[in-house]
Amino acid sequence: MKRITTVLILLSVFFGSAQQQIYNLTFEDGTDGSNPAYWNVFESDTPAVEIVTNPDPDGVNTDAATKVLKLNVLTANACYAGAETQHAILGTWVLEAGVMSNESISMMVNKSTIGRIGVKFVNATNGTIFELTSQTNTVTDQWELLSWDISAFSASGENNNIDQLVLFSDFTCGDPDRTGPSVTYIDNISWGALKTGDPVLPTCSDGIKNGDEDGVDCGGSSCGPCETFPFDFETATPFVGADGASFSIVADGGNMVGEIQNSNAQAFSNVQIVTASLDFSGSPKGFSMRVRGDRATPVLFKVEQDGNFAVNFENSQSYTTPGQWQTLIFDFTGESSAGVLNKTVIFFDISGSPSAPTTLDTFQFDDIIFDELSTLSTSEFSTLQSKVFPNPSSDTWTVQSTKTIRTIELFDILGKRIRSFSPNSFETIISGDQLESGMYFVKIKGEKGSDTIRLIKK
């Protein structure tokens, strides 16, 4: 009896977490897949996904009030144009052999042109279960039901932890180039599968750029703002070392600077940071950065799209004054994107072998500025000559500067930002009413520089 009870309990646990389910994306408010922030397009020049009210109630979809998915494709967009759900927002599933509902996927489609429409399943490790792109719609500007036979793919070696749906709304790979744009509306995407996990929605602490975030766990409608230039390392700054390199903030006299160690541990060792998206439109722009090390070295400054390193722009300059600080200016003339590039990656001697002694692979860098080239070439990073009083204080501090104060950021002793505001004046007040006694840091930013001052709350 005890054995039977144990078996029943195990079966109950198994079927409670893994059971057959019909997935049906209706795009109605609050349902799975209905938030456009959880859909990605493949290229930055493709219009974003939209959820709209059915604009053409006819054919197999006559409900004028229902919500539908809208995919816009421009003439010059990639041949595989379409959209994909972010991983895990629909949960996870597998296809079971011999289960009829697992043998097909269907959707209602209303497309402005005749063309191929495709569908694809992807698993949590980006393995493709199937990619079907040969079917075309048969009418234009009218709803019809399309379906695909996926019965063979339960035998796929990638049929595990499926957690992403990909749609191709105007697939032209291998065909002549498009002659014009197209608009595709999609509704009631349906398939059956063995459910293995519940949906996992993005959060501001999952270490992934998802939802409508501008960077990893920052920006968008829910998370705190992303880091922005300039960087002077006087407070905690989330640069990280990658590909064998390490990063830390170290003291240089009375100044704090960034430091990379093991810059040649691997072929592409680097330091990097995800920031708010950068605007390269208008006058030519670039970056300036102070560098110091024990040997001369090329320094490659690269800015890319987080999660899509193929979209990038870079410039290389040479550090030539060992043992001394040297300001390098990286010319990004030719890059004109806005709101696309948001990840900075810096390489010191990108192709060199590890040095002996290893201290030769340690470099310090500071005062990284993003601005118009004409400004970078004529001015160095400057302080605001700010003063704060009284300090210590039991309630408020007055901040005064010789230049316009654009932003004030208050940090606790651990480097966590606890308050920020934009006074846009030469003088402002910081209230300490809600602060516990202890040490804090205030970062005072202007147009061309910043000061960081320690505050004491009595």
XYZ file of C-alpha atoms in Angstrom:
458
model
C 0.000 0.000 0.000
C 2.854 2.348 0.837
C 4.508 1.694 -2.549
C 1.247 2.347 -4.424
C 0.725 5.605 -2.523
C 4.246 6.765 -3.341
C 3.755 6.020 -7.057
C 0.472 7.916 -7.095
C 2.090 10.920 -5.451
C 4.940 10.932 -7.984
C 2.499 10.674 -10.870
C 0.499 13.519 -9.397
C 3.588 15.722 -9.157
C 4.633 14.884 -12.719
C 1.279 15.548 -14.344
C 0.788 18.655 -12.218
C 3.799 20.315 -13.827
C 3.804 18.662 -17.263
C 0.529 18.198 -19.094
C -0.916 18.578 -22.554
C -2.114 22.090 -23.312
C -3.602 23.970 -26.251
C -1.692 27.209 -26.733
C -3.804 29.922 -28.317
C -2.477 33.456 -28.786
C -5.491 35.756 -29.164
C -3.691 39.070 -28.424
C -6.494 40.227 -26.168
C -5.363 42.460 -23.298
C -3.688 40.553 -20.482
C -3.281 37.290 -22.402
C -0.038 35.524 -23.316
C 1.725 37.296 -26.163
C -0.476 40.403 -25.979
C 2.257 42.766 -24.774
C 4.234 44.105 -27.778
C 7.188 44.783 -25.471
C 7.694 41.010 -25.275
C 8.115 40.688 -29.059
C 11.331 41.478 -30.923
C 11.909 42.231 -34.590
C 15.092 40.876 -36.121
C 16.731 44.043 -37.446
C 16.803 47.584 -36.092
C 15.378 49.038 -39.325
C 12.224 46.892 -39.135
C 9.154 48.627 -37.646
C 8.250 47.471 -34.149
C 5.492 44.942 -33.444
C 2.049 46.411 -32.771
C -1.131 45.064 -31.171
C -4.164 46.721 -32.820
C -7.920 46.320 -33.114
C -8.917 44.202 -36.116
C -8.924 46.727 -39.012
C -10.564 44.420 -41.559
C -13.272 42.139 -40.081
C -13.991 39.671 -42.868
C -13.188 36.138 -44.026
C -12.508 33.843 -41.075
C -12.109 36.709 -38.605
C -15.247 38.875 -38.565
C -14.943 40.208 -35.007
C -14.444 43.972 -35.354
C -13.506 44.362 -31.683
C -10.829 41.671 -31.386
C -7.131 42.516 -30.978
C -4.595 41.263 -33.535
C -0.849 41.284 -34.109
C 0.438 43.727 -36.741
C 3.755 43.208 -38.536
C 5.079 45.862 -40.910
C 7.781 44.979 -43.417
C 9.582 47.652 -45.445
C 10.912 47.068 -48.940
C 14.548 47.024 -47.851
C 14.085 44.887 -44.723
C 15.869 41.550 -44.432
C 14.559 38.608 -46.471
C 13.661 36.859 -43.198
C 11.691 39.818 -41.811
C 9.259 39.059 -39.027
C 9.163 38.911 -35.242
C 9.774 36.569 -32.335
C 8.584 36.255 -28.759
C 11.170 36.754 -26.077
C 12.332 33.488 -24.535
C 10.023 31.933 -21.908
C 7.229 34.537 -21.990
C 4.883 31.790 -23.246
C 6.345 29.170 -20.905
C 8.146 26.012 -22.055
C 6.832 22.968 -23.885
C 7.749 19.891 -25.951
C 6.019 18.150 -28.841
C 4.768 14.625 -28.087
C 4.654 11.973 -30.800
C 1.244 10.481 -31.522
C -0.734 13.337 -29.941
C -2.926 14.829 -32.650
C -2.985 18.369 -31.243
C 0.844 18.385 -31.322
C 0.966 17.684 -35.063
C -0.020 21.082 -36.465
C 0.107 24.805 -35.843
C -2.343 27.266 -37.358
C -3.025 30.986 -37.449
C -5.373 33.495 -39.036
C -3.598 35.791 -41.494
C -4.559 38.969 -43.335
C -1.786 40.240 -45.599
C -1.609 43.150 -48.018
C 0.518 41.249 -50.568
C 0.953 37.646 -51.685
C 4.069 36.184 -50.156
C 5.579 33.470 -48.036
C 4.618 33.293 -44.356
C 6.632 31.137 -42.011
C 6.739 29.795 -38.480
C 9.520 28.467 -36.280
C 9.950 26.953 -32.804
C 13.162 27.614 -30.839
C 14.285 26.116 -27.530
C 15.898 27.753 -24.516
C 19.406 27.165 -25.877
C 18.465 28.645 -29.283
C 18.157 25.277 -30.989
C 15.701 25.151 -33.893
C 12.969 22.508 -33.691
C 11.523 23.454 -37.084
C 11.472 26.358 -39.532
C 8.704 26.224 -42.156
C 8.697 29.033 -44.729
C 7.234 27.684 -47.978
C 3.544 28.459 -47.463
C 1.957 31.582 -48.985
C -1.312 33.360 -48.365
C -3.864 32.900 -51.160
C -5.756 36.212 -50.913
C -4.841 39.771 -50.046
C -6.530 42.070 -47.526
C -8.749 39.269 -46.248
C -8.522 36.944 -43.283
C -7.759 33.284 -44.017
C -6.630 30.325 -41.916
C -3.179 28.870 -42.602
C -1.834 25.699 -41.005
C 1.449 23.797 -40.995
C 2.113 20.083 -40.451
C 4.684 19.729 -37.646
C 4.103 16.036 -36.891
C 7.629 15.009 -37.909
C 9.362 17.337 -35.465
C 8.594 15.513 -32.242
C 11.605 13.407 -33.264
C 13.891 16.461 -33.461
C 16.965 16.311 -31.269
C 16.189 19.903 -30.267
C 12.670 19.025 -29.071
C 13.211 20.061 -25.468
C 12.508 23.204 -23.448
C 10.844 24.942 -26.406
C 10.177 28.509 -25.278
C 10.101 30.783 -28.323
C 7.770 31.321 -31.279
C 9.137 32.964 -34.427
C 6.981 34.363 -37.247
C 8.136 35.303 -40.737
C 5.608 37.677 -42.256
C 7.183 38.171 -45.705
C 9.916 35.581 -46.259
C 11.826 36.245 -49.505
C 15.146 34.451 -48.934
C 16.011 32.729 -52.222
C 13.357 34.749 -54.078
C 13.651 38.048 -55.972
C 13.913 41.141 -53.790
C 10.733 42.807 -52.592
C 9.268 45.492 -54.792
C 7.323 47.183 -52.007
C 6.325 47.078 -48.337
C 3.719 44.794 -46.797
C 1.469 44.734 -43.748
C 0.483 41.431 -42.143
C -2.140 40.974 -39.432
C -2.107 37.729 -37.429
C -4.584 36.312 -34.924
C -5.434 33.098 -33.049
C -2.095 31.289 -33.317
C -2.848 27.792 -32.037
C -0.926 24.581 -31.360
C -0.881 21.775 -28.835
C 2.115 20.620 -26.780
C 3.171 19.082 -23.506
C 3.544 22.015 -21.126
C 6.748 21.775 -19.070
C 6.944 25.245 -17.534
C 4.885 28.348 -16.814
C 5.533 31.693 -18.506
C 8.407 33.697 -17.058
C 7.942 37.434 -17.537
C 10.840 39.908 -17.566
C 11.954 41.580 -14.348
C 14.447 44.341 -13.568
C 16.797 41.897 -11.842
C 17.033 38.853 -14.110
C 20.299 39.857 -15.804
C 18.663 39.855 -19.261
C 17.689 42.678 -21.606
C 14.025 41.897 -22.112
C 10.585 43.463 -21.971
C 10.914 47.061 -23.146
C 14.213 47.605 -21.328
C 16.811 49.837 -22.980
C 19.652 47.795 -21.489
C 20.164 44.863 -19.151
C 17.686 45.448 -16.297
C 17.509 49.193 -16.955
C 15.368 51.688 -18.818
C 11.944 51.142 -20.323
C 8.666 51.585 -18.494
C 9.516 49.609 -15.338
C 13.246 49.669 -14.561
C 15.522 52.437 -13.356
C 17.428 54.527 -15.902
C 20.410 53.054 -17.712
C 23.911 54.342 -17.142
C 24.865 57.391 -19.210
C 28.083 59.079 -20.265
C 30.364 60.587 -19.024
C 32.058 58.102 -16.675
C 34.611 59.277 -14.125
C 34.514 56.245 -11.743
C 34.090 58.376 -8.633
C 31.103 56.196 -7.740
C 30.252 52.573 -8.460
C 30.127 52.097 -12.221
C 28.904 48.768 -13.693
C 31.723 48.123 -16.134
C 32.628 44.436 -16.215
C 35.606 42.502 -17.467
C 34.916 39.899 -20.155
C 36.695 37.086 -21.997
C 39.333 36.632 -19.337
C 39.855 40.267 -18.350
C 38.847 41.720 -14.981
C 37.696 45.214 -14.045
C 37.938 47.214 -10.850
C 37.867 50.814 -9.668
C 41.121 51.881 -8.012
C 42.508 55.027 -6.400
C 44.921 57.262 -8.274
C 45.970 59.866 -5.733
C 42.740 61.640 -4.827
C 40.998 60.382 -7.970
C 39.213 57.120 -8.748
C 39.855 55.436 -12.100
C 38.846 52.282 -13.934
C 41.381 49.489 -14.324
C 41.515 46.457 -16.611
C 43.739 43.531 -15.649
C 44.695 40.575 -17.872
C 43.887 42.595 -21.003
C 45.565 39.885 -23.112
C 44.233 36.792 -21.344
C 42.385 35.862 -24.544
C 42.232 37.201 -28.082
C 39.267 39.463 -27.345
C 39.594 40.265 -23.640
C 37.795 43.517 -22.863
C 35.860 45.702 -20.463
C 32.272 46.593 -21.288
C 29.162 48.399 -20.099
C 25.538 48.631 -21.257
C 24.232 52.194 -21.278
C 21.234 54.111 -22.488
C 21.054 54.079 -26.297
C 23.353 56.606 -27.954
C 22.372 59.257 -30.482
C 24.937 59.626 -33.277
C 22.708 61.792 -35.496
C 23.667 65.342 -36.430
C 27.258 66.538 -36.231
C 30.029 63.881 -36.202
C 30.479 62.404 -32.738
C 32.984 60.318 -30.873
C 34.500 59.501 -27.510
C 37.461 60.726 -25.513
C 39.144 58.684 -22.804
C 42.270 59.088 -20.679
C 44.547 56.031 -20.634
C 47.665 55.033 -18.679
C 49.721 51.844 -18.669
C 53.264 50.506 -18.498
C 53.560 49.934 -22.230
C 52.313 51.370 -25.509
C 49.277 49.640 -26.991
C 46.474 50.032 -29.523
C 43.088 50.735 -27.920
C 39.933 49.710 -29.792
C 36.732 51.478 -28.761
C 33.608 49.680 -29.993
C 29.923 50.461 -29.524
C 27.367 47.813 -30.457
C 23.726 46.865 -30.045
C 23.335 44.851 -26.867
C 22.391 41.300 -27.831
C 23.307 41.828 -31.506
C 27.066 42.394 -31.716
C 26.969 42.401 -35.533
C 25.419 45.887 -35.363
C 28.369 48.012 -34.299
C 30.823 50.811 -35.039
C 34.409 51.012 -33.839
C 37.561 53.101 -33.942
C 41.130 52.353 -32.876
C 43.742 54.747 -31.476
C 47.233 54.238 -30.065
C 48.386 54.835 -26.522
C 52.028 55.983 -26.846
C 53.132 57.449 -23.488
C 53.903 54.568 -21.070
C 53.637 55.569 -17.437
C 51.768 58.769 -18.229
C 48.136 59.691 -18.787
C 47.220 60.308 -22.417
C 43.854 61.456 -23.784
C 42.684 59.465 -26.809
C 39.896 60.665 -29.103
C 37.910 57.993 -30.976
C 36.369 59.314 -34.186
C 32.913 57.846 -34.944
C 32.367 59.893 -38.098
C 30.200 57.797 -40.413
C 27.945 56.440 -37.685
C 24.564 58.204 -37.730
C 22.207 55.845 -35.898
C 19.997 57.021 -33.065
C 18.635 54.770 -30.329
C 20.376 51.625 -31.631
C 23.879 51.286 -30.133
C 23.932 50.884 -26.357
C 26.869 48.665 -25.373
C 30.437 49.949 -25.110
C 33.273 47.425 -25.405
C 36.900 48.536 -24.967
C 39.885 46.386 -26.009
C 43.483 47.060 -24.992
C 45.863 45.332 -27.440
C 43.048 43.220 -28.898
C 45.225 40.672 -30.712
C 48.281 40.543 -28.437
C 49.515 37.555 -26.453
C 49.756 37.571 -22.633
C 52.686 39.659 -21.428
C 55.454 38.858 -18.971
C 55.270 40.236 -16.396
C 51.478 40.257 -16.301
C 51.484 43.825 -14.942
C 52.145 44.907 -18.532
C 48.572 43.808 -19.273
C 47.101 46.201 -16.711
C 45.775 49.554 -17.937
C 43.938 52.356 -16.244
C 41.337 54.543 -17.935
C 39.209 57.466 -16.837
C 36.938 60.350 -17.880
C 35.118 58.707 -20.783
C 33.092 61.333 -22.650
C 30.618 60.972 -25.540
C 30.162 64.214 -27.485
C 30.570 66.001 -30.798
C 34.090 65.650 -32.166
C 34.532 69.410 -32.347
C 33.968 69.592 -28.596
C 36.140 66.594 -27.740
C 39.073 67.972 -29.713
C 39.145 71.305 -27.889
C 38.307 70.458 -24.291
C 39.298 67.947 -21.683
C 37.018 66.502 -19.028
C 36.460 69.366 -16.581
C 35.104 69.637 -13.079
C 32.245 71.891 -12.133
C 34.092 73.440 -9.180
C 31.148 72.527 -6.988
C 30.809 73.015 -3.258
C 28.368 71.538 -0.783
C 27.516 73.002 2.610
C 26.953 72.497 5.454
C 28.709 69.158 5.524
C 28.093 67.252 7.815
C 24.403 68.145 7.957
C 21.391 66.916 9.879
C 18.735 67.862 7.305
C 19.726 69.544 4.006
C 22.772 70.350 1.924
C 23.137 73.319 -0.426
C 24.967 72.593 -3.689
C 26.560 75.445 -5.628
C 28.538 75.326 -8.870
C 30.271 77.699 -11.262
C 28.437 75.977 -14.139
C 24.876 74.780 -14.706
C 24.098 71.663 -12.700
C 22.228 69.305 -15.015
C 21.707 66.300 -12.756
C 22.199 65.348 -9.127
C 22.600 61.677 -8.174
C 22.801 60.513 -4.565
C 24.445 57.176 -3.737
C 24.736 55.208 -0.513
C 28.038 53.830 0.767
C 27.558 50.643 -1.323
C 27.215 52.621 -4.543
C 23.438 52.126 -4.886
C 21.724 55.137 -6.406
C 18.933 56.214 -4.070
C 17.856 59.518 -5.576
C 18.294 61.619 -8.725
C 16.870 64.877 -10.054
C 17.636 67.588 -12.632
C 17.923 71.116 -11.162
C 19.284 72.831 -14.322
C 20.586 75.707 -12.223
C 23.738 76.927 -10.492
C 22.390 76.112 -7.022
C 20.110 73.442 -5.566
C 19.135 71.764 -2.296
C 19.513 68.097 -1.348
C 17.081 67.018 1.349
C 18.315 64.530 3.907
C 15.082 64.204 5.880
C 14.520 60.585 4.845
C 18.157 59.506 5.100
C 19.627 57.528 7.964
C 22.807 58.807 9.590
C 25.960 57.833 7.739
C 28.063 58.464 4.676
C 26.706 59.169 1.166
C 28.114 60.367 -2.145
C 26.591 62.986 -4.429
C 27.490 63.054 -8.138
C 26.979 66.516 -9.627
C 26.854 66.483 -13.432
C 27.102 69.365 -15.879
C 27.327 69.501 -19.666
C 31.035 68.689 -19.862
C 32.025 67.257 -16.522
C 31.083 66.167 -13.056
C 32.131 66.331 -9.431
C 31.652 63.677 -6.777
C 31.525 64.816 -3.154
C 31.190 62.815 0.057
C 28.250 63.770 2.279
C 27.867 63.052 5.975
C 24.352 62.823 7.461
C 24.425 63.455 11.219
